[in-house]
Structures are given as structure tokens and as C-alpha cells.
CSV table of C-alpha atoms in Angstrom, one decimal:
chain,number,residue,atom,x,y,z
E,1,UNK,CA,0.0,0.0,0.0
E,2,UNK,CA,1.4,3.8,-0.8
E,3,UNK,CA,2.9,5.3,1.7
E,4,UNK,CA,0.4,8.3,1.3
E,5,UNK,CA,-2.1,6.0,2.4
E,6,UNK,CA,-0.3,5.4,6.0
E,7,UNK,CA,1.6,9.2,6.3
E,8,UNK,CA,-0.2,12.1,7.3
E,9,UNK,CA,0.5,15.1,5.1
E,10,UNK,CA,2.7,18.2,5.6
E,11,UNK,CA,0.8,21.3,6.3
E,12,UNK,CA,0.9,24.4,4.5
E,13,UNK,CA,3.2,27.4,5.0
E,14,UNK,CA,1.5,29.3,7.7
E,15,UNK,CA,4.7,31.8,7.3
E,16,UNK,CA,3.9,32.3,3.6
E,17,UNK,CA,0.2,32.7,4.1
E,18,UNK,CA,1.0,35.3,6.3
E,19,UNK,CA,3.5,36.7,4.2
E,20,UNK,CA,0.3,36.9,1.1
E,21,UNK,CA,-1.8,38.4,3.2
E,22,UNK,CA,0.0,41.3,4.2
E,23,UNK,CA,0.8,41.7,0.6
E,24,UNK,CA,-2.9,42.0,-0.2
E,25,UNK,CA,-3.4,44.4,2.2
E,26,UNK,CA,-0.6,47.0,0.3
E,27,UNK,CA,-2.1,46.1,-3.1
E,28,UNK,CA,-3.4,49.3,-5.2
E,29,UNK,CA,-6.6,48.8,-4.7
E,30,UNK,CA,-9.3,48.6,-1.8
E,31,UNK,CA,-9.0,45.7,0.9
E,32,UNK,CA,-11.1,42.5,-0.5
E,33,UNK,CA,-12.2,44.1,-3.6
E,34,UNK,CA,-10.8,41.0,-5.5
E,35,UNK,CA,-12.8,38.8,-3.3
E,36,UNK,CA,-11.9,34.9,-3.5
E,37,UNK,CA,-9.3,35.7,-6.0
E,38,UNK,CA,-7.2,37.6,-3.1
E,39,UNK,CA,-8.1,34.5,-0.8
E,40,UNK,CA,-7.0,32.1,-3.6
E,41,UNK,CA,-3.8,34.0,-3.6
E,42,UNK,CA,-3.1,33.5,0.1
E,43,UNK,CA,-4.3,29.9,0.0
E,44,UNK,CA,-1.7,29.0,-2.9
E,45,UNK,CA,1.3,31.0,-1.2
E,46,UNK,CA,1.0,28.5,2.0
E,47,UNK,CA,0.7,25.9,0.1
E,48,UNK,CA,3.5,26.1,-2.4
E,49,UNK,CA,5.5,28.0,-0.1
E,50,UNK,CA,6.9,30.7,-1.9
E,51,UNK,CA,5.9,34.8,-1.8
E,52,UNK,CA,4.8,34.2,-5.5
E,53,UNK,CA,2.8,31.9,-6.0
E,54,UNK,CA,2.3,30.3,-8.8
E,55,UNK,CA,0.0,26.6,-10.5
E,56,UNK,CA,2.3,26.1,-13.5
E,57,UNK,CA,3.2,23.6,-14.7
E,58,UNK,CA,-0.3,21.7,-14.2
E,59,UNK,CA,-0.8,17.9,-14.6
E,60,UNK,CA,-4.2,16.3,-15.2
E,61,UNK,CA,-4.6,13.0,-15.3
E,62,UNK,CA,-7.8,10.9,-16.4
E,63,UNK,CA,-8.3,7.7,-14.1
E,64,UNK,CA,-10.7,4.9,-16.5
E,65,UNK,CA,-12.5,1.6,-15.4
E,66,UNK,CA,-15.4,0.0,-15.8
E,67,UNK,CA,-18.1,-1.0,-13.4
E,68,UNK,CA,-19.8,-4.4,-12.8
E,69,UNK,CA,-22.4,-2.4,-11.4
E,70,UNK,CA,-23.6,-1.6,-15.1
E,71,UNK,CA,-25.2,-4.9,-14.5
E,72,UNK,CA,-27.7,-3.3,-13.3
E,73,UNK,CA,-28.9,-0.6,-15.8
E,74,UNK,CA,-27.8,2.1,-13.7
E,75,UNK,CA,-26.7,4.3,-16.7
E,76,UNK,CA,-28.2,6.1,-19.6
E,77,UNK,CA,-25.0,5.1,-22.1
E,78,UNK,CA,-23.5,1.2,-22.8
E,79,UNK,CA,-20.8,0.2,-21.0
E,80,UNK,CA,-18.4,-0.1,-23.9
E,81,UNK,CA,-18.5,3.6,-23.7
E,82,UNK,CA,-16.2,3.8,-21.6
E,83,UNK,CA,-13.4,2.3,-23.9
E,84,UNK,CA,-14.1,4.5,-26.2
E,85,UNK,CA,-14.2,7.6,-24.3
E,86,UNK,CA,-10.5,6.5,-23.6
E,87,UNK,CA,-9.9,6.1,-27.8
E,88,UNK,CA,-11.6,9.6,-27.5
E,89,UNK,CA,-8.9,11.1,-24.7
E,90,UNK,CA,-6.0,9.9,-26.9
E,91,UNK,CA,-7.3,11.3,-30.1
E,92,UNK,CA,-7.7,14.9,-28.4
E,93,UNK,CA,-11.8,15.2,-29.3
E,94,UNK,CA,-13.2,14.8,-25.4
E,95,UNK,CA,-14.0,18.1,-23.5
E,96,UNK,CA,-10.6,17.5,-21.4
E,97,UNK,CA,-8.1,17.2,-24.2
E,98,UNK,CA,-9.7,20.1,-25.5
E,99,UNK,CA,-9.0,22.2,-22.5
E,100,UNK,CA,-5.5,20.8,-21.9
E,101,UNK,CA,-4.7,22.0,-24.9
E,102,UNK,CA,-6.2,25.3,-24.3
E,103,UNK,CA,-4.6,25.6,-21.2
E,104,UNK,CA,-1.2,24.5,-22.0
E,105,UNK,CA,-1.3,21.4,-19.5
E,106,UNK,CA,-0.1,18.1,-19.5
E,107,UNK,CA,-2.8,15.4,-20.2
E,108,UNK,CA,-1.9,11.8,-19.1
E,109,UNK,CA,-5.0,8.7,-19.2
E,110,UNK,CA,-4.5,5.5,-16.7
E,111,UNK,CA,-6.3,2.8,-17.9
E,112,UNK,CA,-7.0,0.5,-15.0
E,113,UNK,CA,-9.6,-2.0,-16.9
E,114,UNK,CA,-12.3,-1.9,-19.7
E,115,UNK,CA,-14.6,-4.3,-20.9
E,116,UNK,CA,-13.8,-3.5,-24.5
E,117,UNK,CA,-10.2,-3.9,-26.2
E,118,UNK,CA,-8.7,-0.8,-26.4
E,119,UNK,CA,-4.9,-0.9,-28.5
E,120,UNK,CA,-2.1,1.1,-27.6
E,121,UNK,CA,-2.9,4.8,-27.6
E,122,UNK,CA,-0.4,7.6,-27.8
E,123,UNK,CA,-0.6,9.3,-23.9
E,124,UNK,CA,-2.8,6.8,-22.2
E,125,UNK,CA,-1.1,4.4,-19.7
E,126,UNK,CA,-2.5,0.7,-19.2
E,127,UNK,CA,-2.4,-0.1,-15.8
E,128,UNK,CA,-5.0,-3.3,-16.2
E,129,UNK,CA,-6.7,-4.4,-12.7
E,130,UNK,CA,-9.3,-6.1,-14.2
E,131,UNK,CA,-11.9,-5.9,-17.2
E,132,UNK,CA,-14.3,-4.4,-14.8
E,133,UNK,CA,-15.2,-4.1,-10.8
E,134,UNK,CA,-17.2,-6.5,-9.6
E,135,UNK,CA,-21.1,-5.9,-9.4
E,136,UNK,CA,-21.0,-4.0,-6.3
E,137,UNK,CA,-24.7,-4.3,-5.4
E,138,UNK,CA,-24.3,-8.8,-5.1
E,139,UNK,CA,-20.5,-8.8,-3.5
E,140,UNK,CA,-18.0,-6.1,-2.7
E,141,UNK,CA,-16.9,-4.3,-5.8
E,142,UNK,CA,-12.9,-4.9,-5.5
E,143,UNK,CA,-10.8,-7.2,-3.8
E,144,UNK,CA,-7.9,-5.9,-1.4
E,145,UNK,CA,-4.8,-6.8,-3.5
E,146,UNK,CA,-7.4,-5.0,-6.3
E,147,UNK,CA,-7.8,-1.9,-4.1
E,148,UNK,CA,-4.2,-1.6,-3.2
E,149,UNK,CA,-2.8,-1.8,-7.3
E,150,UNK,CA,-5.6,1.0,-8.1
E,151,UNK,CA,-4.6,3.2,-4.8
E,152,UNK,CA,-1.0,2.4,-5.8
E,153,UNK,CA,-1.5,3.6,-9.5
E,154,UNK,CA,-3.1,7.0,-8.0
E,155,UNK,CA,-0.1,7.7,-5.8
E,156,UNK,CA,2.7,6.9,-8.3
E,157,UNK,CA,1.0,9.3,-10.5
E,158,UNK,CA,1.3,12.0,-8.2
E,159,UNK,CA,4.6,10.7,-7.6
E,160,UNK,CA,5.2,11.8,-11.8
E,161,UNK,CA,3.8,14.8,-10.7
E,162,UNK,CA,6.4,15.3,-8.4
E,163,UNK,CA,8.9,14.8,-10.4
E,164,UNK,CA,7.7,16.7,-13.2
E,165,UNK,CA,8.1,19.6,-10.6
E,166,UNK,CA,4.3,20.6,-10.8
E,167,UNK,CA,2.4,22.8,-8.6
E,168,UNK,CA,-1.1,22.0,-9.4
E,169,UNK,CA,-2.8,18.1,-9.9
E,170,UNK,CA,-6.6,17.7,-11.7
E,171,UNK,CA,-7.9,14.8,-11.6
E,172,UNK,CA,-10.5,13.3,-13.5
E,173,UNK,CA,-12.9,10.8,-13.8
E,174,UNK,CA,-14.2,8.2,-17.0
E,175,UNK,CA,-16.0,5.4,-16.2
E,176,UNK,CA,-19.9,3.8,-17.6
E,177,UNK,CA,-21.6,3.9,-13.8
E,178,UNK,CA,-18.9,5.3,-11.8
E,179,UNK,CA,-22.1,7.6,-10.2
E,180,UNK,CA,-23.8,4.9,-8.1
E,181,UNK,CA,-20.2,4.0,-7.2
E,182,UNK,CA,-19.8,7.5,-5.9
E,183,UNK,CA,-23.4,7.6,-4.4
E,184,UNK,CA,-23.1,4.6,-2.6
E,185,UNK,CA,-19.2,5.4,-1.0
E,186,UNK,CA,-21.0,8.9,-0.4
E,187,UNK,CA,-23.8,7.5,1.4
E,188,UNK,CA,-21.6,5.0,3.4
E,189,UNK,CA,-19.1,7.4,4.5
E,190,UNK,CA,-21.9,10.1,5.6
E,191,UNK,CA,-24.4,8.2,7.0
E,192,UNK,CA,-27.0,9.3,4.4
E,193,UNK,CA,-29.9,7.5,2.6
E,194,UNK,CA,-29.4,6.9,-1.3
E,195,UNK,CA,-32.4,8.9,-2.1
E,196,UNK,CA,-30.7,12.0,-1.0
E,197,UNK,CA,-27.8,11.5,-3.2
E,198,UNK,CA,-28.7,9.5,-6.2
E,199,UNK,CA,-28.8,11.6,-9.0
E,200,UNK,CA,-29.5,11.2,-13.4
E,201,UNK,CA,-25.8,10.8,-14.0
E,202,UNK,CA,-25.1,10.3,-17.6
E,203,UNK,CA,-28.8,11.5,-17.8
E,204,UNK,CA,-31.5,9.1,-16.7
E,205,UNK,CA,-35.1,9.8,-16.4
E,206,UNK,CA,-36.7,10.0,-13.0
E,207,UNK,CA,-37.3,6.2,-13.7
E,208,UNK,CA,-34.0,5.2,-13.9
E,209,UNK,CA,-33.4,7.5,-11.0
E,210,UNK,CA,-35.3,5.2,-8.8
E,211,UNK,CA,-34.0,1.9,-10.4
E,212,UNK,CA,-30.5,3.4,-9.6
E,213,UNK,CA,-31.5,4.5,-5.5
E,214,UNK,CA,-32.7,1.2,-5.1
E,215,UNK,CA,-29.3,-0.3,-6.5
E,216,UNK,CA,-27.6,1.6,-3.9
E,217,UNK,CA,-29.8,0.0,-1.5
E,218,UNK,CA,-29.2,-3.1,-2.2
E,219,UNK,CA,-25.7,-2.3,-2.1
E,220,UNK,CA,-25.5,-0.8,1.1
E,221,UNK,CA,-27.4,-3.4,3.2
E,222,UNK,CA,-24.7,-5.5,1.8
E,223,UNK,CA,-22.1,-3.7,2.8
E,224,UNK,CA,-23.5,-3.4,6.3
E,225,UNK,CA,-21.9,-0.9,9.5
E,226,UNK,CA,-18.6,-1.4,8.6
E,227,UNK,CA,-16.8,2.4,8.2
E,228,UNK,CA,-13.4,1.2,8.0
E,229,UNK,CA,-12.8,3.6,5.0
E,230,UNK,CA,-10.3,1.0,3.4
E,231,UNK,CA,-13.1,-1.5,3.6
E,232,UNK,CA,-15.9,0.8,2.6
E,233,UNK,CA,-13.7,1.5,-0.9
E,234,UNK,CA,-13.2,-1.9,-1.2
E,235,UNK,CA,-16.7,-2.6,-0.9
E,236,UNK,CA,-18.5,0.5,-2.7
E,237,UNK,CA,-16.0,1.9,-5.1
E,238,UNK,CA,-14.2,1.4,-8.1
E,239,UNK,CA,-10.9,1.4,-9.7
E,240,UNK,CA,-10.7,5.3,-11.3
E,241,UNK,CA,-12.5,6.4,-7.7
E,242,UNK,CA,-9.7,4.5,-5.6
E,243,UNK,CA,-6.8,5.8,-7.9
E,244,UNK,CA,-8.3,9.2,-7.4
E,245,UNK,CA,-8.4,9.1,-3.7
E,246,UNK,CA,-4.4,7.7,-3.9
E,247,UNK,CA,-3.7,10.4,-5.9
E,248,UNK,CA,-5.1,13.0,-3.8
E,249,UNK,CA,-3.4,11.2,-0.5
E,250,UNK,CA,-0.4,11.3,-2.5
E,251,UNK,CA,-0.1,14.7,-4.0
E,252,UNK,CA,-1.0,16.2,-0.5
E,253,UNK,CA,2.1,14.3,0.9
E,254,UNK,CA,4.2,15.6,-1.9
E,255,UNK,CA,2.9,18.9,-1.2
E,256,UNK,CA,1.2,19.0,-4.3
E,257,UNK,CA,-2.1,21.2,-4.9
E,258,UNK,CA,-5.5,19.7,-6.0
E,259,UNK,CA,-8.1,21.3,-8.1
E,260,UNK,CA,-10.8,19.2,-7.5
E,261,UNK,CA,-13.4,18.6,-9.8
E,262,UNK,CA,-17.2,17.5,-9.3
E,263,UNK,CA,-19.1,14.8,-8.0
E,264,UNK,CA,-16.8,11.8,-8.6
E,265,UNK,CA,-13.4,13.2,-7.7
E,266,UNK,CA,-14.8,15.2,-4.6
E,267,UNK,CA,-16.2,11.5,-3.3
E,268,UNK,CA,-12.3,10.7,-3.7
E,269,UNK,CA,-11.4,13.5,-1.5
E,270,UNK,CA,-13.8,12.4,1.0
E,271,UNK,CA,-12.5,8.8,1.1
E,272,UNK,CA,-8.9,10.8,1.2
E,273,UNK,CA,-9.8,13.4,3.9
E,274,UNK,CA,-11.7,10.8,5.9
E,275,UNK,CA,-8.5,8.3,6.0
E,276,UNK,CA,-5.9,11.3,6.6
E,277,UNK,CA,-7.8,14.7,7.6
E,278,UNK,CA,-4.7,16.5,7.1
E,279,UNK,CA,-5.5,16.0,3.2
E,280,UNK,CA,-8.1,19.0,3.4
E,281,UNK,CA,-5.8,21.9,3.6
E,282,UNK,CA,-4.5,20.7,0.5
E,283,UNK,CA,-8.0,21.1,-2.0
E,284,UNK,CA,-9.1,23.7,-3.9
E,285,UNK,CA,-13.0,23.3,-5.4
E,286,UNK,CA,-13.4,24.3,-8.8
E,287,UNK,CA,-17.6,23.5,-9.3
E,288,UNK,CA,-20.2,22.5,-8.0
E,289,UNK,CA,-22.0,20.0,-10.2
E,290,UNK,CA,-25.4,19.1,-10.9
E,291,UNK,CA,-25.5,16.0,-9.8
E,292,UNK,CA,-27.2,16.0,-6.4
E,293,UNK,CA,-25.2,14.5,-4.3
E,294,UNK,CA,-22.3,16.6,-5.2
E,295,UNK,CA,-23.9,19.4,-2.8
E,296,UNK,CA,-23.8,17.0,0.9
E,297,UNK,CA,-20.1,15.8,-0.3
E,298,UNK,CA,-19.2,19.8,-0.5
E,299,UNK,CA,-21.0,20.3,3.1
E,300,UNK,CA,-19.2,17.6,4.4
E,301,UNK,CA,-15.8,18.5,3.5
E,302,UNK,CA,-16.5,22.8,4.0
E,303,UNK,CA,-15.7,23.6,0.6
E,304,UNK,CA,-17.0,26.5,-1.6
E,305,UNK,CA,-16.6,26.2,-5.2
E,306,UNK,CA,-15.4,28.6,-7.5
E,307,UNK,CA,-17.7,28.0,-10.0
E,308,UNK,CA,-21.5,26.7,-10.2
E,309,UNK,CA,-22.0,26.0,-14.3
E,310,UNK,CA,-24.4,23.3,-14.1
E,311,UNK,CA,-21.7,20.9,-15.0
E,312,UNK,CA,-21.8,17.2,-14.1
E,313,UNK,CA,-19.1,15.8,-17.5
E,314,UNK,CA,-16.5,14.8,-15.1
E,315,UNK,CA,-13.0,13.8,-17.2
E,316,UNK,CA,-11.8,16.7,-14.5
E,317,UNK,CA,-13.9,19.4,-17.2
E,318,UNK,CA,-14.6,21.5,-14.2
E,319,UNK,CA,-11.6,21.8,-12.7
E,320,UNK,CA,-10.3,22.9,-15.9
E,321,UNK,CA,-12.5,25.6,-16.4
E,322,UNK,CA,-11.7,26.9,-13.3
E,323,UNK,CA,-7.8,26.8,-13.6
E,324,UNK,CA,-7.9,30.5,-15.0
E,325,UNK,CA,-9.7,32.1,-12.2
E,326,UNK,CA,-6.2,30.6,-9.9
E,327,UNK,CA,-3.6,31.4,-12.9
E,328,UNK,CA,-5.2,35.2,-12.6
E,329,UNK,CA,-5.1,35.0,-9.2
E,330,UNK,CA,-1.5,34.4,-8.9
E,331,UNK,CA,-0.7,37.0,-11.6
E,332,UNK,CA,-2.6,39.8,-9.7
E,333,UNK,CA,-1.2,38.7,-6.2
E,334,UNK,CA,2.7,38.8,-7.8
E,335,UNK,CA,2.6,41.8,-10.2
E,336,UNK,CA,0.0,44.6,-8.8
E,337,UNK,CA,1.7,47.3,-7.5
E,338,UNK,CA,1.8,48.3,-4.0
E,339,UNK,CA,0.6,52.0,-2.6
E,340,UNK,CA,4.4,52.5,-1.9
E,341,UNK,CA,6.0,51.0,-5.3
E,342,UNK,CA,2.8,53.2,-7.6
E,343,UNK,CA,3.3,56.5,-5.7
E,344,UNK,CA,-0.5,55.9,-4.5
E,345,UNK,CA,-2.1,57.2,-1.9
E,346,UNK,CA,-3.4,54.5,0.6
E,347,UNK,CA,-6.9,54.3,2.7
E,348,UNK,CA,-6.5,56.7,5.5
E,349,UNK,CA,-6.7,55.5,9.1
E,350,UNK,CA,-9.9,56.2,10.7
């Protein structure tokens, strides 16, 4: 198992936060009148601990597998989607290829396991666990030694990151019923009923809604009391979900940044934060989604989104379209002048 698993994370540079704060207050302009972009600022000063903060270079990484689960028709789209989705990453049409290439960020896909055959693609990375999860509503959707590889691929990713010296980590999501993955780890980690988080995913009607609550029902009793959050993964979630959730663990050890994105990646934080707390100071939110359940995982972990779009693609989309709103950030935090430097009268004491 990854070490970031087992180790608590560093904390953030309280020295630095500091440091950005006072700067704020000396910008030319009046206190707080860049809102969350000055508090953004300070956030990413303590975090990469520097006086100028910066998110470049920025890694993204797409986490795909497929989910015995679709056994159940818990999704609007075939399973086999999901393989191509992955044909889709590689060939630069999805929605997150496009916007690493707008962004200017590297794009890496970890294929843990379709049920289709998928060839050798130019930037995607097979990391095979199995064709598929287990049909997590009859018997626990991974085994341990399963779990472990999939937490393992997550942290040697960040570990890349590392290594590529970057200061900011997306992650994102693919995967045919990776939803009712997430609502059931979300239910079983809050304490929630499925009804309050079960939502269309990949578009279902209010139908297939139900079909999908009772699913996580089923799955649930199941699972039983057990909150071991190791054996509620197992259990629940799936192989993207679980790489996610190392690569959170392990980019907060490394003292990397997240962006998080929506629904499926927050659930990964939660299963993160919940195994090592310390991984909280380490998230940024970039959306909230529209999928339902997105909104209780938020309250749980005391987040606030940058953005609310309506959103619910996954692939780390969100996040994406959020990155500018920190990249402006940092460029107003490091190059505004102060009173002092502009010749500028400051507010006058009262």
C-alpha cells in the first residue's frame, strides 16, 4: 500500500500565508475588492511555499474503469463507452483534451480496466486491474490486493507529478456507472440514505433514477456498518475512484495542490480526507456540479466552489474551467503594484 495512504500530510506554509496576506493588504486597490481571487492567492502562497505563488506547470490525469455495477442498468450510455471515451482522450476530441490544450497542461489517461479492447494509444497508460469491478450491489466491488494496485496507480502518479516539478494536480474521472459507485461510497461514509444522493448521472429519467437509489440500496445493506474507509472503498467503489483518492493522499504528501473537480473526484477526496484529515488543507473546489449528491459531499468537507455552471461531464472538465480564475489569481497577487511601489495614496486611518 502507498505510503500516502499510511503518512499524514505536511501542512501548508502558515509563514507564507501570512507573508500573502499582508501583501494584499498594500495592493493598489481597496482591501477585499478581488474577493476569493485575493483568498485564492493566500491559499496557494502557503501551500506552495513561496511569496509568489504560482500553478504552473499543471498535470491532469484521467483515471478509466469500468463497473460491474452496469449490470444493473444504472446508466443512460452502454458500457463499452467507456473504452471508447479512452480512444476519445487519446485522439484529443473529449471536452478534457480540449481544454488541456487550451490551457497548455499536460494530459496523461490511466487505464486501470475496460470491458472493451482498447490498442495502444499515444498518452494513455495501461495499468490493467481487471476488465471491470465487480457488481458492487451482489458482493464487494474490489478485492484488497485489487484496491491496493488501483490506490498504488493513484499515488505513483502523483509521484510523476512530483517529479515533473508541478504545482497543481486535476484529476478526472471516466468510467460507464462510476455515479452509483460514488453515491453509494457517499452514502456510506456520511451516514445518508441513497435517495438523497442519487442523482441522473449520464442523464436518466426520473425512472431510472429510482431503479439506480434502489441499486444503492441493495448495495448498502450489503455492505452493512462497517466504516473502516479502506473496507468501505473496497466494498463501494471502483478502480478510477480509488486511484483518485491515492492520488489525492499522495499529492498532498508531496505537497502538491488539488483542483478538485465534481461529483466523482470530490467522493475521492472524501474517502482521502476521511483516512488522513490533514489531506483537506491541501483542496481547492473548482464547481459545484449538478448531480445531487455533489452538494452533501461539499458540506461535508466545507468547501466552496469557484464556479457553479451546471456541470456534471466529469473527465476533471470543471476543474479545468476553473484553472484560470487561480492562474489570474497568482498574476494579480505577484505583479500589482503596492501604494508604496505606484506613488498611490493609501486608505486613511480612521
Amino acid at each position: 500500500m502507498p505510503n500516502s495512504w499510511l503518512t499524514p500530510p505536511p501542512r501548508p506554509s502558515t509563514a507564507h500565508a501570512a507573508l500573502a496576506t499582508e501583501r494584499q493588504r498594500v495592493l493598489t486597490k481597496p482591501p477585499g475588492s478581488l474577493g476569493q481571487l485575493e483568498q485564492i492567492a493566500i491559499t496557494l502562497a502557503g501551500l506552495t511555499g513561496t511569496d509568489q505563488p504560482t500553478v504552473d506547470p499543471i498535470h491532469i490525469v484521467v483515471f478509466a474503469g469500468d463497473h460491474g455495477v452496469c449490470a444493473e442498468g444504472v446508466s443512460a450510455f452502454p458500457q463499452e463507452v467507456t473504452a471508447q471515451m479512452i480512444a476519445n482522450f487519446a485522439s484529443g476530441g473529449a471536452a478534457i483534451s480540449v481544454m488541456a490544450e487550451e490551457l497548455g497542461a499536460s494530459l496523461e489517461v490511466v487505464n486501470l480496466g475496460t470491458v472493451g479492447e482498447i490498442p495502444e494509444l499515444p498518452g494513455v497508460l495501461n495499468q490493467i486491474i481487471a476488465p471491470s469491478t465487480a457488481n458492487l450491489a451482489e458482493t464487494p466491488a474490489m478485492t484488497s490486493s485489487q484496491v491496493v494496485a488501483a490506490l498504488t496507480s493513484g499515488d505513483q502518479t502523483a509521484e510523476r507529478a512530483a517529479r515533473a516539478k508541478c504545482r497543481l494536480f486535476i484529476g478526472g474521472d471516466m468510467g460507464i456507472g462510476n455515479t452509483t459507485s460514488a453515491a453509494a461510497l457517499a452514502c456510506a461514509l456520511l451516514d445518508q440514505a441513497p435517495h438523497t444522493l442519487v442523482g441522473p448521472g449520464t442523464g436518466l429519467n426520473t425512472e431510472g433514477v429510482a431503479r439506480k437509489t434502489r441499486v444503492v440500496e441493495r448495495a448498502l445493506a450489503r455492505h452493512g456498518n462497517d466504516q473502516d474507509v479502506l473496507s468501505v472503498l473496497t466494498s463501494l467503489g471502483g478502480f478510477e475512484i480509488a486511484a483518485l483518492t491515492g492520488a489525492i493522499l499522495g499529492c498532498a504528501a508531496r505537497k502538491i495542490p488539488v483542483l478538485v473537480d465534481g461529483f466523482i473526484v470530490s467522493v475521492a477526496a472524501l474517502t482521502a480526507v476521511h483516512r488522513q484529515p490533514g489531506v483537506r488543507d491541501w483542496l481547492i473546489f473548482a464547481h459545484r456540479s449538478a448531480e445531487p449528491g455533489h452538494h452533501a459531499v461539499l458540506k461535508a468537507l466545507d468547501a466552496s466552489p469557484l464556479l457553479d455552471l451546471g456541470m456534471r461531464l466529469g473527465e476533471g472538465s470543471g476543474a479545468a474551467i476553473a484553472l484560470p480564475l487561480l492562474r489570474s489569481a497568482c498574476a494579480l497577487h505577484n505583479r500589482m503594484a503596492s501604494f508604496s511601489d505606484a506613488g498611490v495614496s493609501g486608505k486613511s486611518e480612521d
